CSV table of C-alpha atoms and ligand atoms in Angstrom, one decimal:
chain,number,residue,atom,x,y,z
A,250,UNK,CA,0.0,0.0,0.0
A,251,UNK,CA,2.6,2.2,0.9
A,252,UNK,CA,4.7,1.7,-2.1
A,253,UNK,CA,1.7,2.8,-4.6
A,254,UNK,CA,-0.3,5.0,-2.6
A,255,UNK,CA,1.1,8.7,-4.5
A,256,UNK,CA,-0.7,11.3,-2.4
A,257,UNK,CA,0.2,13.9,-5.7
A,258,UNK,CA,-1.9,12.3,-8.4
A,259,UNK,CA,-4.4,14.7,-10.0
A,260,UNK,CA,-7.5,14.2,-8.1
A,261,UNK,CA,-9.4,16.5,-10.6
A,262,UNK,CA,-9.1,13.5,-13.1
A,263,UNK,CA,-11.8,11.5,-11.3
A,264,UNK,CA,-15.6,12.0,-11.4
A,265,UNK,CA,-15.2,10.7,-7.8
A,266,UNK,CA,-12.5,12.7,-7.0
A,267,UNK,CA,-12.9,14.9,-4.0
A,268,UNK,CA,-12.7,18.6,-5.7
A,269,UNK,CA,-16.2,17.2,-7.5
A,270,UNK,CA,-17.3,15.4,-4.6
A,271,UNK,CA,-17.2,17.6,-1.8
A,272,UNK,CA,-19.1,20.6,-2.8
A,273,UNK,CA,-22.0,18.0,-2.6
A,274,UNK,CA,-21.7,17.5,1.5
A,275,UNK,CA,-23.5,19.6,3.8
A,276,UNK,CA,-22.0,21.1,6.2
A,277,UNK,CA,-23.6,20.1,8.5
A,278,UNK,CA,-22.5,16.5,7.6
A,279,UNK,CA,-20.7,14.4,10.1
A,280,UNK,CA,-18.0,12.8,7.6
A,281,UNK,CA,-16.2,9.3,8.0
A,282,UNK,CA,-12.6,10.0,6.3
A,283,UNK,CA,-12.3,5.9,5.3
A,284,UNK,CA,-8.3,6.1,4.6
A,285,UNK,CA,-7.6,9.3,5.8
A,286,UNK,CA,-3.3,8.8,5.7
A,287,UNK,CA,-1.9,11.2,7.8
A,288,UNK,CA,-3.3,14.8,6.3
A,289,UNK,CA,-6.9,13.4,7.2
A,290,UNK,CA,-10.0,15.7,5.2
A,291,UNK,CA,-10.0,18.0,8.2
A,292,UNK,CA,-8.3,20.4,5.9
A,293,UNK,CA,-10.3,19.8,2.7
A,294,UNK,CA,-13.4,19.6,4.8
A,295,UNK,CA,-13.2,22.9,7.0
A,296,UNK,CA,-16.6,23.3,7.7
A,297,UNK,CA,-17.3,19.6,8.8
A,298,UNK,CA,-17.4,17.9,11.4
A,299,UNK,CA,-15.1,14.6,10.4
A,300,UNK,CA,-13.6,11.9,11.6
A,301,UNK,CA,-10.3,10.0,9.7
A,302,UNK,CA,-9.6,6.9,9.9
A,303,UNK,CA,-6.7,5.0,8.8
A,304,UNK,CA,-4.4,1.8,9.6
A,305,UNK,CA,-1.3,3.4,8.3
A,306,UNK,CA,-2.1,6.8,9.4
A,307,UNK,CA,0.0,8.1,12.3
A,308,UNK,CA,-2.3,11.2,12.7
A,309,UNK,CA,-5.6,9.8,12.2
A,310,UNK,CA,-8.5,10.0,14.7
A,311,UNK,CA,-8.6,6.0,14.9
A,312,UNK,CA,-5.2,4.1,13.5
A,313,UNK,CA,-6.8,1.0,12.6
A,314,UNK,CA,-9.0,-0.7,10.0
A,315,UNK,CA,-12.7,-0.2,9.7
A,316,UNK,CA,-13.4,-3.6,10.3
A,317,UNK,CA,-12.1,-2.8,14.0
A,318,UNK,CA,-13.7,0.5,14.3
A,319,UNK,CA,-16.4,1.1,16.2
A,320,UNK,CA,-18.0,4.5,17.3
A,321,UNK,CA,-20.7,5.8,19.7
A,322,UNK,CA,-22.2,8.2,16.9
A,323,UNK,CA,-23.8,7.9,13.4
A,324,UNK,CA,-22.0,9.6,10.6
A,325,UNK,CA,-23.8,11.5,7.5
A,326,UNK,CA,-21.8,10.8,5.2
A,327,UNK,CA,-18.5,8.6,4.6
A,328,UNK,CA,-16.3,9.2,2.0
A,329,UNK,CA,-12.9,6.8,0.8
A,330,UNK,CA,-10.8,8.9,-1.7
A,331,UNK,CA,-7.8,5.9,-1.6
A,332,UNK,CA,-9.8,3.1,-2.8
A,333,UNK,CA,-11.5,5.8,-5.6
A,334,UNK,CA,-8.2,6.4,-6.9
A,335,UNK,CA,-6.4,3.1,-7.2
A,336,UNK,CA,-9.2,1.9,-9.3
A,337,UNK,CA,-8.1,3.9,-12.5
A,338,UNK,CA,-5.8,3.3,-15.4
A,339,UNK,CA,-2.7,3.5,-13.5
A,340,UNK,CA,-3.8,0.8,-11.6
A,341,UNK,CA,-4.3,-1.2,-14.9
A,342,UNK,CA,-1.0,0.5,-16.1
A,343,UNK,CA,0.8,-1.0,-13.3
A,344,UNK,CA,-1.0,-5.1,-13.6
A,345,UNK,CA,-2.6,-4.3,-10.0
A,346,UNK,CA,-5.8,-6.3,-10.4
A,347,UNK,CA,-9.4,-4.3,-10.5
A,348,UNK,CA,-11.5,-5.5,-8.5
A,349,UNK,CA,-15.4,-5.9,-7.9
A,350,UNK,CA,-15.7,-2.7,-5.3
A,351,UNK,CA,-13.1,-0.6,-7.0
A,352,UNK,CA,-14.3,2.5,-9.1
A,353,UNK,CA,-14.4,1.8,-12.8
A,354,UNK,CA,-15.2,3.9,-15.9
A,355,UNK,CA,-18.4,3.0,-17.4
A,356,UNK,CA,-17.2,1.9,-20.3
A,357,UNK,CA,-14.9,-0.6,-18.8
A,358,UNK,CA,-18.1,-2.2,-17.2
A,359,UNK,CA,-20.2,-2.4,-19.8
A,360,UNK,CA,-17.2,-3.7,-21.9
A,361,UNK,CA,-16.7,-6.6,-19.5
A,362,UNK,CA,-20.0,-7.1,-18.8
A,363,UNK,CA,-20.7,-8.0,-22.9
A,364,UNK,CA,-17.8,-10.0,-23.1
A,365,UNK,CA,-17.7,-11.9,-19.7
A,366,UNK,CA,-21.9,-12.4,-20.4
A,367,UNK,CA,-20.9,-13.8,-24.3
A,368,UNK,CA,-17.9,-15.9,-22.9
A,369,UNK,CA,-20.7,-17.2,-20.4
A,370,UNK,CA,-23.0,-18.2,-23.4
A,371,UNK,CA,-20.7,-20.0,-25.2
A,372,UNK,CA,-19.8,-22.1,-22.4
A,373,UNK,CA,-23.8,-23.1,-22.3
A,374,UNK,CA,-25.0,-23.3,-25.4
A,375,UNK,CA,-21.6,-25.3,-26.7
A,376,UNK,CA,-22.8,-28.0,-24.3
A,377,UNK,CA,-25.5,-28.9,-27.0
A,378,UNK,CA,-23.3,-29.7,-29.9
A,379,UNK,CA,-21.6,-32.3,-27.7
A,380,UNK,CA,-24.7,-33.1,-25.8
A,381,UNK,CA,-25.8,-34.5,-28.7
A,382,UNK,CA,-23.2,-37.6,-28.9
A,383,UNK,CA,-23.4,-38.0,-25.1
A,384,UNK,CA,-26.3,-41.5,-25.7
A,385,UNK,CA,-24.3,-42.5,-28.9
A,386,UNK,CA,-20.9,-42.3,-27.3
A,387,UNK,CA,-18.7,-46.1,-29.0
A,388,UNK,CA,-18.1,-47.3,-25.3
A,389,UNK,CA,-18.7,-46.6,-21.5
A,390,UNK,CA,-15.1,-44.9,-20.6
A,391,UNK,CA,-15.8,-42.5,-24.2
A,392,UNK,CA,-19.2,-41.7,-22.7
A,393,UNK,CA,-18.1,-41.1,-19.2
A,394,UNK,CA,-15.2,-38.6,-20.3
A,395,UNK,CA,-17.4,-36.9,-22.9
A,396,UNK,CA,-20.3,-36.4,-19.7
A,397,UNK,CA,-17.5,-35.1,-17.6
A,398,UNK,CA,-16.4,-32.9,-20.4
A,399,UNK,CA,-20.1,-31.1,-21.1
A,400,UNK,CA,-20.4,-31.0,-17.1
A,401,UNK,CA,-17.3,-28.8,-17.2
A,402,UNK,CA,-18.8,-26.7,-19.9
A,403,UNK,CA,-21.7,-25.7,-17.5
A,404,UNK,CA,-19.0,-25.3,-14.5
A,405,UNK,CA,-17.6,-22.7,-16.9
A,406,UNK,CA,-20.2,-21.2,-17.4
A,407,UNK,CA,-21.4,-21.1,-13.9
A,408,UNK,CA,-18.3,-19.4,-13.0
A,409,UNK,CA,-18.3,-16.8,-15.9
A,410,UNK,CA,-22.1,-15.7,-14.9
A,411,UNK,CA,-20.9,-15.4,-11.3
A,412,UNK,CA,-17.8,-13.1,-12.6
A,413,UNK,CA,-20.3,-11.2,-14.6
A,414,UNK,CA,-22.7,-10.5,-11.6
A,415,UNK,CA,-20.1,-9.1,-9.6
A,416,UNK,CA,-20.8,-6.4,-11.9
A,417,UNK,CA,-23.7,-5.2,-10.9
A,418,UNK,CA,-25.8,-7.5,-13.6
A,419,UNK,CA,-27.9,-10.3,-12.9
A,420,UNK,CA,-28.4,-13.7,-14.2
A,421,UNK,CA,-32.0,-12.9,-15.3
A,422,UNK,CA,-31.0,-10.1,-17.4
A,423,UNK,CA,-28.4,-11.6,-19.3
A,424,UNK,CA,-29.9,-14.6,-20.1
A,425,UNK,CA,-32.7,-12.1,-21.2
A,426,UNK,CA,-30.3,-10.3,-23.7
A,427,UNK,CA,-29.2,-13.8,-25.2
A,428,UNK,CA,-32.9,-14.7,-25.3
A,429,UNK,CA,-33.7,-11.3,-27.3
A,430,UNK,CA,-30.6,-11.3,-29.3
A,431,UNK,CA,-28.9,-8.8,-27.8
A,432,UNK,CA,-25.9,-10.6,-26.3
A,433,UNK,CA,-23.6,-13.2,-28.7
A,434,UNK,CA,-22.1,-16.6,-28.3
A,435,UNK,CA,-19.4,-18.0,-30.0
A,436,UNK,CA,-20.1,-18.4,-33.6
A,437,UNK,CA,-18.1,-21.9,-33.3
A,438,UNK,CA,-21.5,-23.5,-31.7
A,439,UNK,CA,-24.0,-22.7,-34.7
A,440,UNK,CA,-22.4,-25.4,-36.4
A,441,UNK,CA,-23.8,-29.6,-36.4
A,442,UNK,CA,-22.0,-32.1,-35.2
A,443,UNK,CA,-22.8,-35.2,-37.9
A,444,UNK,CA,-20.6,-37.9,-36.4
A,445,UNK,CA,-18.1,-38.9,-33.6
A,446,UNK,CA,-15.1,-38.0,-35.2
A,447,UNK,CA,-16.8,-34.6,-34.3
A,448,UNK,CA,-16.4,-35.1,-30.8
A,449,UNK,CA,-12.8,-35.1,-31.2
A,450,UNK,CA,-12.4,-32.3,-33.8
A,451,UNK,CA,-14.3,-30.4,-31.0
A,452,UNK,CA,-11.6,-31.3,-28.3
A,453,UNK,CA,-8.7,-30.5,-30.5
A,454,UNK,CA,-9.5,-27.8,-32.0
A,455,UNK,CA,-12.5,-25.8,-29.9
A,456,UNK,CA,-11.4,-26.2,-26.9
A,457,UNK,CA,-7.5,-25.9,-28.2
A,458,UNK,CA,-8.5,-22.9,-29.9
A,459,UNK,CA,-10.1,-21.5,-26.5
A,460,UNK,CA,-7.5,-22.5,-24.5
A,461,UNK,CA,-4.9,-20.1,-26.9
A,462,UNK,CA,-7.2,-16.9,-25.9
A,463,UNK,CA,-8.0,-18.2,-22.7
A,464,UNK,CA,-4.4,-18.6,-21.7
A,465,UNK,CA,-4.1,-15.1,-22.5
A,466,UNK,CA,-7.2,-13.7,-20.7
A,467,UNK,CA,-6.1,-15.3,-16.9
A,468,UNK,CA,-3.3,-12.0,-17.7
A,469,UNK,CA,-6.9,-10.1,-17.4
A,470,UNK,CA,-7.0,-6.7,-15.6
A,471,UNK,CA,-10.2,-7.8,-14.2
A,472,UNK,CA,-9.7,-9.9,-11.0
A,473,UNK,CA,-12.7,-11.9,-11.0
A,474,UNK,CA,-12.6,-12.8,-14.7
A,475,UNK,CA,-8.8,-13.6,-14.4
A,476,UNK,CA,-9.0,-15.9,-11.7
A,477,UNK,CA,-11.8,-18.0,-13.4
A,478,UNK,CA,-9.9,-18.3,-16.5
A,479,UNK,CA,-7.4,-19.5,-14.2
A,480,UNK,CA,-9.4,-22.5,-12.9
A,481,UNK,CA,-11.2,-22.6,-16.6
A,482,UNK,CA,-7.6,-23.6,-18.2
A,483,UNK,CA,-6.9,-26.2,-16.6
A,484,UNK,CA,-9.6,-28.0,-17.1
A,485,UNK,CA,-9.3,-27.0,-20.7
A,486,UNK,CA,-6.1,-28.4,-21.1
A,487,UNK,CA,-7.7,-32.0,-20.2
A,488,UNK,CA,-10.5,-31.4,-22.9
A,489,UNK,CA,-8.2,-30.5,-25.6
A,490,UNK,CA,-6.2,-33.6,-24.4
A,491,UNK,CA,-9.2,-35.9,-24.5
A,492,UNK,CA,-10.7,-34.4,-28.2
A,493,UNK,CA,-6.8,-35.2,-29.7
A,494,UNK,CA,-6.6,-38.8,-28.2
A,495,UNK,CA,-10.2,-39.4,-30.4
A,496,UNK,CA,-8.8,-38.2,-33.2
A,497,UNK,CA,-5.8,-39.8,-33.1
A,498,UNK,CA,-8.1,-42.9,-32.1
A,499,UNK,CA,-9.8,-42.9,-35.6
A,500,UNK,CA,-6.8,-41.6,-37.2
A,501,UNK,CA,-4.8,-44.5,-36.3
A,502,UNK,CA,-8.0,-46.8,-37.1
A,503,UNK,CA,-9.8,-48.7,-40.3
A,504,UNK,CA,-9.9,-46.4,-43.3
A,505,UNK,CA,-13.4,-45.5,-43.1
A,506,UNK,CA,-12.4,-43.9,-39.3
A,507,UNK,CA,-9.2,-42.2,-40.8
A,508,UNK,CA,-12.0,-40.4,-43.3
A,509,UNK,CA,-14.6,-39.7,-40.8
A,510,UNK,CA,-11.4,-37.9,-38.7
A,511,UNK,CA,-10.4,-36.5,-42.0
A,512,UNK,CA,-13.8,-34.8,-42.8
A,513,UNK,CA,-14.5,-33.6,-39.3
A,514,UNK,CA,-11.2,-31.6,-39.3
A,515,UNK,CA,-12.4,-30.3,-42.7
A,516,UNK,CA,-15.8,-29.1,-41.2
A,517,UNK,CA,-14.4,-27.7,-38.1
A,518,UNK,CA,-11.0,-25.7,-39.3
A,519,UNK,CA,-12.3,-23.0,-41.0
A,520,UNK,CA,-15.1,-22.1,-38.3
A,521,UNK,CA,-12.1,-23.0,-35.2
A,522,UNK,CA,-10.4,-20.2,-36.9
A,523,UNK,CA,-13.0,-17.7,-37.4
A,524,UNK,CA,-13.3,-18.0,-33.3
A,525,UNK,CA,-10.6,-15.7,-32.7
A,526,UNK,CA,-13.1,-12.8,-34.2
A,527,UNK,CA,-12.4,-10.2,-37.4
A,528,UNK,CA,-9.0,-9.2,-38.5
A,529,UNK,CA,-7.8,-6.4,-35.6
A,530,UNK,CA,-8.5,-4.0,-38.3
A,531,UNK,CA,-11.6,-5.2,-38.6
A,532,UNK,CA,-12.5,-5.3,-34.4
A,533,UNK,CA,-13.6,-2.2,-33.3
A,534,UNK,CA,-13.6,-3.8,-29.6
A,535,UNK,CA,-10.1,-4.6,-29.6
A,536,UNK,CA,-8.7,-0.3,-29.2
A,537,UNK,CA,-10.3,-0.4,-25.7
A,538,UNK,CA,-9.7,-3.7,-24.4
A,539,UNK,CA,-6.0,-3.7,-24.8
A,540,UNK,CA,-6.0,0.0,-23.4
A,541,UNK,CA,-7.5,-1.5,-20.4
A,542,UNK,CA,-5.5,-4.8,-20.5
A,543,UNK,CA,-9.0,-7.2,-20.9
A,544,UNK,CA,-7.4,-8.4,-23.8
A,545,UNK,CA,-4.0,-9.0,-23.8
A,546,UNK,CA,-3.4,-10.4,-27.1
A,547,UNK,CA,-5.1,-9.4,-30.3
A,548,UNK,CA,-7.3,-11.7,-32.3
A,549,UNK,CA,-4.8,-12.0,-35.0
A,550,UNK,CA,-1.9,-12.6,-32.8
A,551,UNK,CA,-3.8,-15.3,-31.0
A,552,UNK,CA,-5.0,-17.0,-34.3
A,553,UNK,CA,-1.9,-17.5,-35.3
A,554,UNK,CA,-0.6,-19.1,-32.1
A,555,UNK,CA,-2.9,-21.8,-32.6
A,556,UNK,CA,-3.0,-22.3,-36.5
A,557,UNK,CA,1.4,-22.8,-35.3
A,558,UNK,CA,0.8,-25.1,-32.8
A,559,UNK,CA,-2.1,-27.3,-34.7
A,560,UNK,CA,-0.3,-27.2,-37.9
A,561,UNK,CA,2.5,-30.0,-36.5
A,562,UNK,CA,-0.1,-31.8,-34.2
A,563,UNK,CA,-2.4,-32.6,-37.5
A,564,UNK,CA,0.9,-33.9,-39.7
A,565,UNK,CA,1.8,-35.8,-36.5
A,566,UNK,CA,-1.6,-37.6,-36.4
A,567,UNK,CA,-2.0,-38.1,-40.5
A,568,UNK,CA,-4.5,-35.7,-40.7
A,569,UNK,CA,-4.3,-32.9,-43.9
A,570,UNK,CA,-5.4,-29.3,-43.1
A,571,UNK,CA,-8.2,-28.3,-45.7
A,572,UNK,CA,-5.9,-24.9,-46.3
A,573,UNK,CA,-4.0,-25.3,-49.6
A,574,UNK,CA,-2.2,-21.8,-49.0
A,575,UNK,CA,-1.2,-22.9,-45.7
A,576,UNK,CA,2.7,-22.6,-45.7
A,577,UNK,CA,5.2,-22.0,-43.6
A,578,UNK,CA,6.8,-19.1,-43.2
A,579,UNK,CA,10.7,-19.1,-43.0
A,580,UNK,CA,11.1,-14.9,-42.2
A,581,UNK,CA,8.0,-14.5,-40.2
A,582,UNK,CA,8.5,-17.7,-38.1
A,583,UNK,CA,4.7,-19.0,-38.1
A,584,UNK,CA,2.6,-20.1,-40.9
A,585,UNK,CA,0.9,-18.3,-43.6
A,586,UNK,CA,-2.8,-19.5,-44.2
A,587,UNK,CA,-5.5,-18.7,-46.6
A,588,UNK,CA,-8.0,-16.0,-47.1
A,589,UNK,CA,-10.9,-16.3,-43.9
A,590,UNK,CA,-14.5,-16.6,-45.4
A,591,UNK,CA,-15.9,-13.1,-43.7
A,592,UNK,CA,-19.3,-13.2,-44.9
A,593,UNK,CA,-19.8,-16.5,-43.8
A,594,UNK,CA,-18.4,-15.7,-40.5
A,595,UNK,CA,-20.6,-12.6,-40.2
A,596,UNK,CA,-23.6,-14.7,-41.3
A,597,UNK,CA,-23.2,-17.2,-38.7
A,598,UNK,CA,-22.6,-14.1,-36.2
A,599,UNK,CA,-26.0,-12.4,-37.0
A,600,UNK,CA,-28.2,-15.6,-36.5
A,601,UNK,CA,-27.8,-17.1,-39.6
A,602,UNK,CA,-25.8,-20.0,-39.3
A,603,UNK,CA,-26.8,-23.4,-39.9
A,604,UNK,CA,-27.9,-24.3,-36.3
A,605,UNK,CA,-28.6,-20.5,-34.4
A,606,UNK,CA,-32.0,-20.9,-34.8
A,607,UNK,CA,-32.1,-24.8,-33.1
A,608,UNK,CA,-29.3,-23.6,-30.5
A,609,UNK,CA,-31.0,-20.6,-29.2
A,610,UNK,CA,-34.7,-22.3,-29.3
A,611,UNK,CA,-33.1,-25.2,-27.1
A,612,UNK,CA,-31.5,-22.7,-24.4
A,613,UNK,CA,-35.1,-20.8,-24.0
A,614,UNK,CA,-36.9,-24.1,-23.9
A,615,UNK,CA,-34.7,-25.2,-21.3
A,616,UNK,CA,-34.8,-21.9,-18.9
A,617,UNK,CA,-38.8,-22.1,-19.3
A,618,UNK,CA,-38.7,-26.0,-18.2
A,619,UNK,CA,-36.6,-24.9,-15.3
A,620,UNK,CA,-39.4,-22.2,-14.2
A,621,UNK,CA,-40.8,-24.3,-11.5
A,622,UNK,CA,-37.5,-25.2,-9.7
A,623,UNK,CA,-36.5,-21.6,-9.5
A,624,UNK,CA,-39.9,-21.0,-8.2
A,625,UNK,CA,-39.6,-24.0,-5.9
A,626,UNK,CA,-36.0,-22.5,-4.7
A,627,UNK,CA,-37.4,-18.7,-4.1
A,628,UNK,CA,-40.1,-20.4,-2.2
A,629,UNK,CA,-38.2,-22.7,-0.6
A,630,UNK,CA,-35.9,-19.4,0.6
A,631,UNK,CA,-39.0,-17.0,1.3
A,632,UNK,CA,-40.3,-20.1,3.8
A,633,UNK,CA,-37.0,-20.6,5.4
A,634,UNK,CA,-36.0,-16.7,5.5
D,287,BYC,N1,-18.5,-15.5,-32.4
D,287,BYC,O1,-14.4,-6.3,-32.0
D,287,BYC,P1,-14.4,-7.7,-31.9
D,287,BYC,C1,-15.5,-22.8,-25.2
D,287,BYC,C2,-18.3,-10.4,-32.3
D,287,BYC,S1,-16.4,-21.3,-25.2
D,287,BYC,C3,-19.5,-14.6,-32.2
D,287,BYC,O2,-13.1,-8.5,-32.3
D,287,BYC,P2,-13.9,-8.6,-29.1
D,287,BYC,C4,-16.2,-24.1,-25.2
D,287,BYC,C5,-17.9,-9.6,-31.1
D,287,BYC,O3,-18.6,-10.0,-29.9
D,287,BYC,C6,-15.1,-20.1,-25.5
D,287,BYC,N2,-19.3,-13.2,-32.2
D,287,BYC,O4,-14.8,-8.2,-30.4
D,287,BYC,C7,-17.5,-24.2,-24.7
D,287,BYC,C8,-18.3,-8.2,-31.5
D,287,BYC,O5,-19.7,-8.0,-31.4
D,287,BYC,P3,-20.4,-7.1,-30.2
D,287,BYC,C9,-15.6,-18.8,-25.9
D,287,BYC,C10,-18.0,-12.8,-32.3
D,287,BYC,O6,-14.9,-8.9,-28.0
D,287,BYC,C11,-18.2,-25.4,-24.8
D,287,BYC,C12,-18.0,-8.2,-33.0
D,287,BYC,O7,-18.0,-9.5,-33.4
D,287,BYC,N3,-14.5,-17.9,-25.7
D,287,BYC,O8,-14.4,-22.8,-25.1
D,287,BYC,O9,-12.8,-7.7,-29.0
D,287,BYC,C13,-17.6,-26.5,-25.5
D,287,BYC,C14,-16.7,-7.6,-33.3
D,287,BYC,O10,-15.6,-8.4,-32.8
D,287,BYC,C15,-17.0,-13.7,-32.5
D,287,BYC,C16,-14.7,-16.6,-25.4
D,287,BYC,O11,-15.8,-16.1,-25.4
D,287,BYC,C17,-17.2,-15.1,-32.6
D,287,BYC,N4,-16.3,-16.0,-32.8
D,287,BYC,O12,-13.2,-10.0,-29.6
D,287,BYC,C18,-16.4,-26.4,-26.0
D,287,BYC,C19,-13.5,-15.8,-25.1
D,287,BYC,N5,-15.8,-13.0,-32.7
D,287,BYC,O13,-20.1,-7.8,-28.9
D,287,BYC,C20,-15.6,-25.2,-25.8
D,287,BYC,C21,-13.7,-14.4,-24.6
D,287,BYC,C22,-16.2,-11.7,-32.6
D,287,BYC,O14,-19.7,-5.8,-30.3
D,287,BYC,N6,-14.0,-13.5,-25.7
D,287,BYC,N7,-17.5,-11.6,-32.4
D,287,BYC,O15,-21.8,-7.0,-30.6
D,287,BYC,C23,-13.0,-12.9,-26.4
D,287,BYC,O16,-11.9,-13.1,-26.3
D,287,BYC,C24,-13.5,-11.8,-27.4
D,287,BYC,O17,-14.8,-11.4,-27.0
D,287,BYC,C25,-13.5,-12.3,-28.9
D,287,BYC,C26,-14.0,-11.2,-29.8
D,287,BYC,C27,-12.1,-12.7,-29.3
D,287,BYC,C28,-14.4,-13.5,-29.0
């Protein structure tokens, strides 16, 4: 605390600074100074009546925290200039975490509430595609790791929401904007999956792909968000791990398994790819979130980490990716790949793909079904409260 805390930064730059804060406090207000330091707000306060409070402040009323302050009187007002000011882009300059009950700028909310919300999504509705193989899985131990896998998938998203609320969101209103249209989901999920090789192209490449930007996003300036990406990667890594061991499986197997692997690769490279969003020249969202270090990589740069890394793991398994302009690039050190199929992309992305409509039908049929147990739970709380 000591080695950040600069009592000269420009408190003018703040909307919650105190030169725009105080001329809103009566004076007749009785004022808790919540990290006073040593200078207290007697002086900036002169015509109040206030009280400072500080653990590291010699000359404060009370030297302690405020969860061991107690005092006979009630304040007015209480007012914590400290914890307004680390929460601001120096803080986010310097990798100190933001967290829930630090100040933010509007934007930075709203930003992280549409991409936390969408990540959130993605996680749910791509259960479906893979739900789907769950009662056809080729034998008990595929079945149980693919069950274990979609559980995951909810986990994450489970985590995500909470990350969201923390916000100041709820769960009801997002899951209103997905229902309206308002909020995305990964464009990767409006696609079907036709056969079990699908299941593995899924592992590999999905979740591989996600792990590549999620690896990137536990770096996060947003605590919450950072620390379940932390948790989410791991996991990740095992279902990556478990989609490559299938395909490898049916790679190494009869011929008409080496094709099945063959043609789900060729379904699910081009839309893998498209995952990692437009071009950066293309993604007006990506400006702001590096400024605020939500993104630490760009979608270009982390589309190429994984087309590098997948390249050598499809030779190693047989497997031919459908790119014929994919080529390896002796000056740039990565591989140069073929031109992206934007409208298709974009079509998928505005609710024309060739499963939206069956995806987003599912998720609503499935909150409605699950009416009564949320009734059933408010109940069961109101009766119990
Ligand atoms: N699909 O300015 P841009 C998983 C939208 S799930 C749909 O580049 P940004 C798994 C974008 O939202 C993993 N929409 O945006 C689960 C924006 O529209 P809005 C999912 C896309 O945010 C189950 C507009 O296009 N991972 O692993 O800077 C089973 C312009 O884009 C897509 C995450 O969600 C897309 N692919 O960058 C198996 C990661 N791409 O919002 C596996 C977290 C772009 O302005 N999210 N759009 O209306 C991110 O890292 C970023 O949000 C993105 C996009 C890279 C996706």
């Amino acid at each position: 605390f000591e080695n950040s805390w600069n009592p000269n930064r420009s408190h003018e730059k703040y909307n919650y600074g105190w030169p725009f804060v105080i001329p809103k406090i009566s004076e007749s207000a009785y004022v808790l100074d919540v990290g006073c330091h040593t200078d207290s707000a007697h002086g900036r306060l002169p015509n109040n009546r206030v009280y400072g409070i500080d653990p590291a402040g010699k000359n404060a009323d009370f030297v302690g925290t405020i969860l061991e302050f107690e005092h006979p009187e009630k304040f007015d007002v209480a007012v914590s200039w400290g914890a307004i000011n680390f929460g601001s882009q120096e803080k986010i300059d310097a990798e100190k975490k933001i967290e829930p009950k630090d100040w933010m700028p509007d934007g930075y909310r709203s930003h992280l509430i549409r991409q936390i919300s969408q990540h959130a999504h993605s996680e749910i509705i791509g259960m479906q595609p893979e739900g789907n193989w769950i009662t056809r899985a080729p034998s008990l131990r595929a079945k149980m790791i693919l069950l274990a896998k979609v559980q995951d998938e909810a986990g994450h998203g489970l985590y995500l929401y909470s990350a969201c609320e923390t916000l100041g969101v709820t769960r009801d209103e997002l899951n209103k904007q997905l229902h309206e249209g308002k909020a995305k989901y990964s464009s990767i999920f409006n696609y079907p999956t036709l056969s079990w090789a699908d299941m593995g192209a899924i592992g590999w490449l999905v979740d591989g792909a996600a792990i590549v930007n999620q690896v990137s996003l536990q770096k996060t300036s947003y605590g919450p968000y950072s620390r379940g990406m932390i948790k989410i990667c791991k996991e990740e890594s095992f279902h990556q791990r478990q989609g490559y061991e299938i395909m490898t499986e049916m790679a190494n197997g009869t011929k008409e398994q080496k094709k099945m692997a063959q043609d789900a690769l060729n379904r699910f490279w081009w839309p893998s790819i498209m995952m990692f969003g437009p071009h950066d020249s293309d993604s007006p969202r990506t400006g702001n979130a590096m400024k605020w270090k939500i993104k630490r990589k760009t979608n270009d740069e982390l589309r190429q980490n994984f087309i590098d890394k997948t390249v050598a793991q499809a030779d190693l398994i047989g497997l031919k990716i459908p790119d014929p302009d994919l080529k390896w690039n002796e000056e740039r050190g990565s591989y140069d790949f073929g031109e992206i199929d934007w409208d298709e992309f974009w079509n998928v992305v505005n609710g024309d793909g060739p499963c939206n409509e069956q995806r987003l039908n599912h998720h609503k049929k499935a909150h409605d079904d699950g009416e009564w147990v949320r009734d059933a739970v408010k109940a069961y709380a109101k009766k119990s409260a």
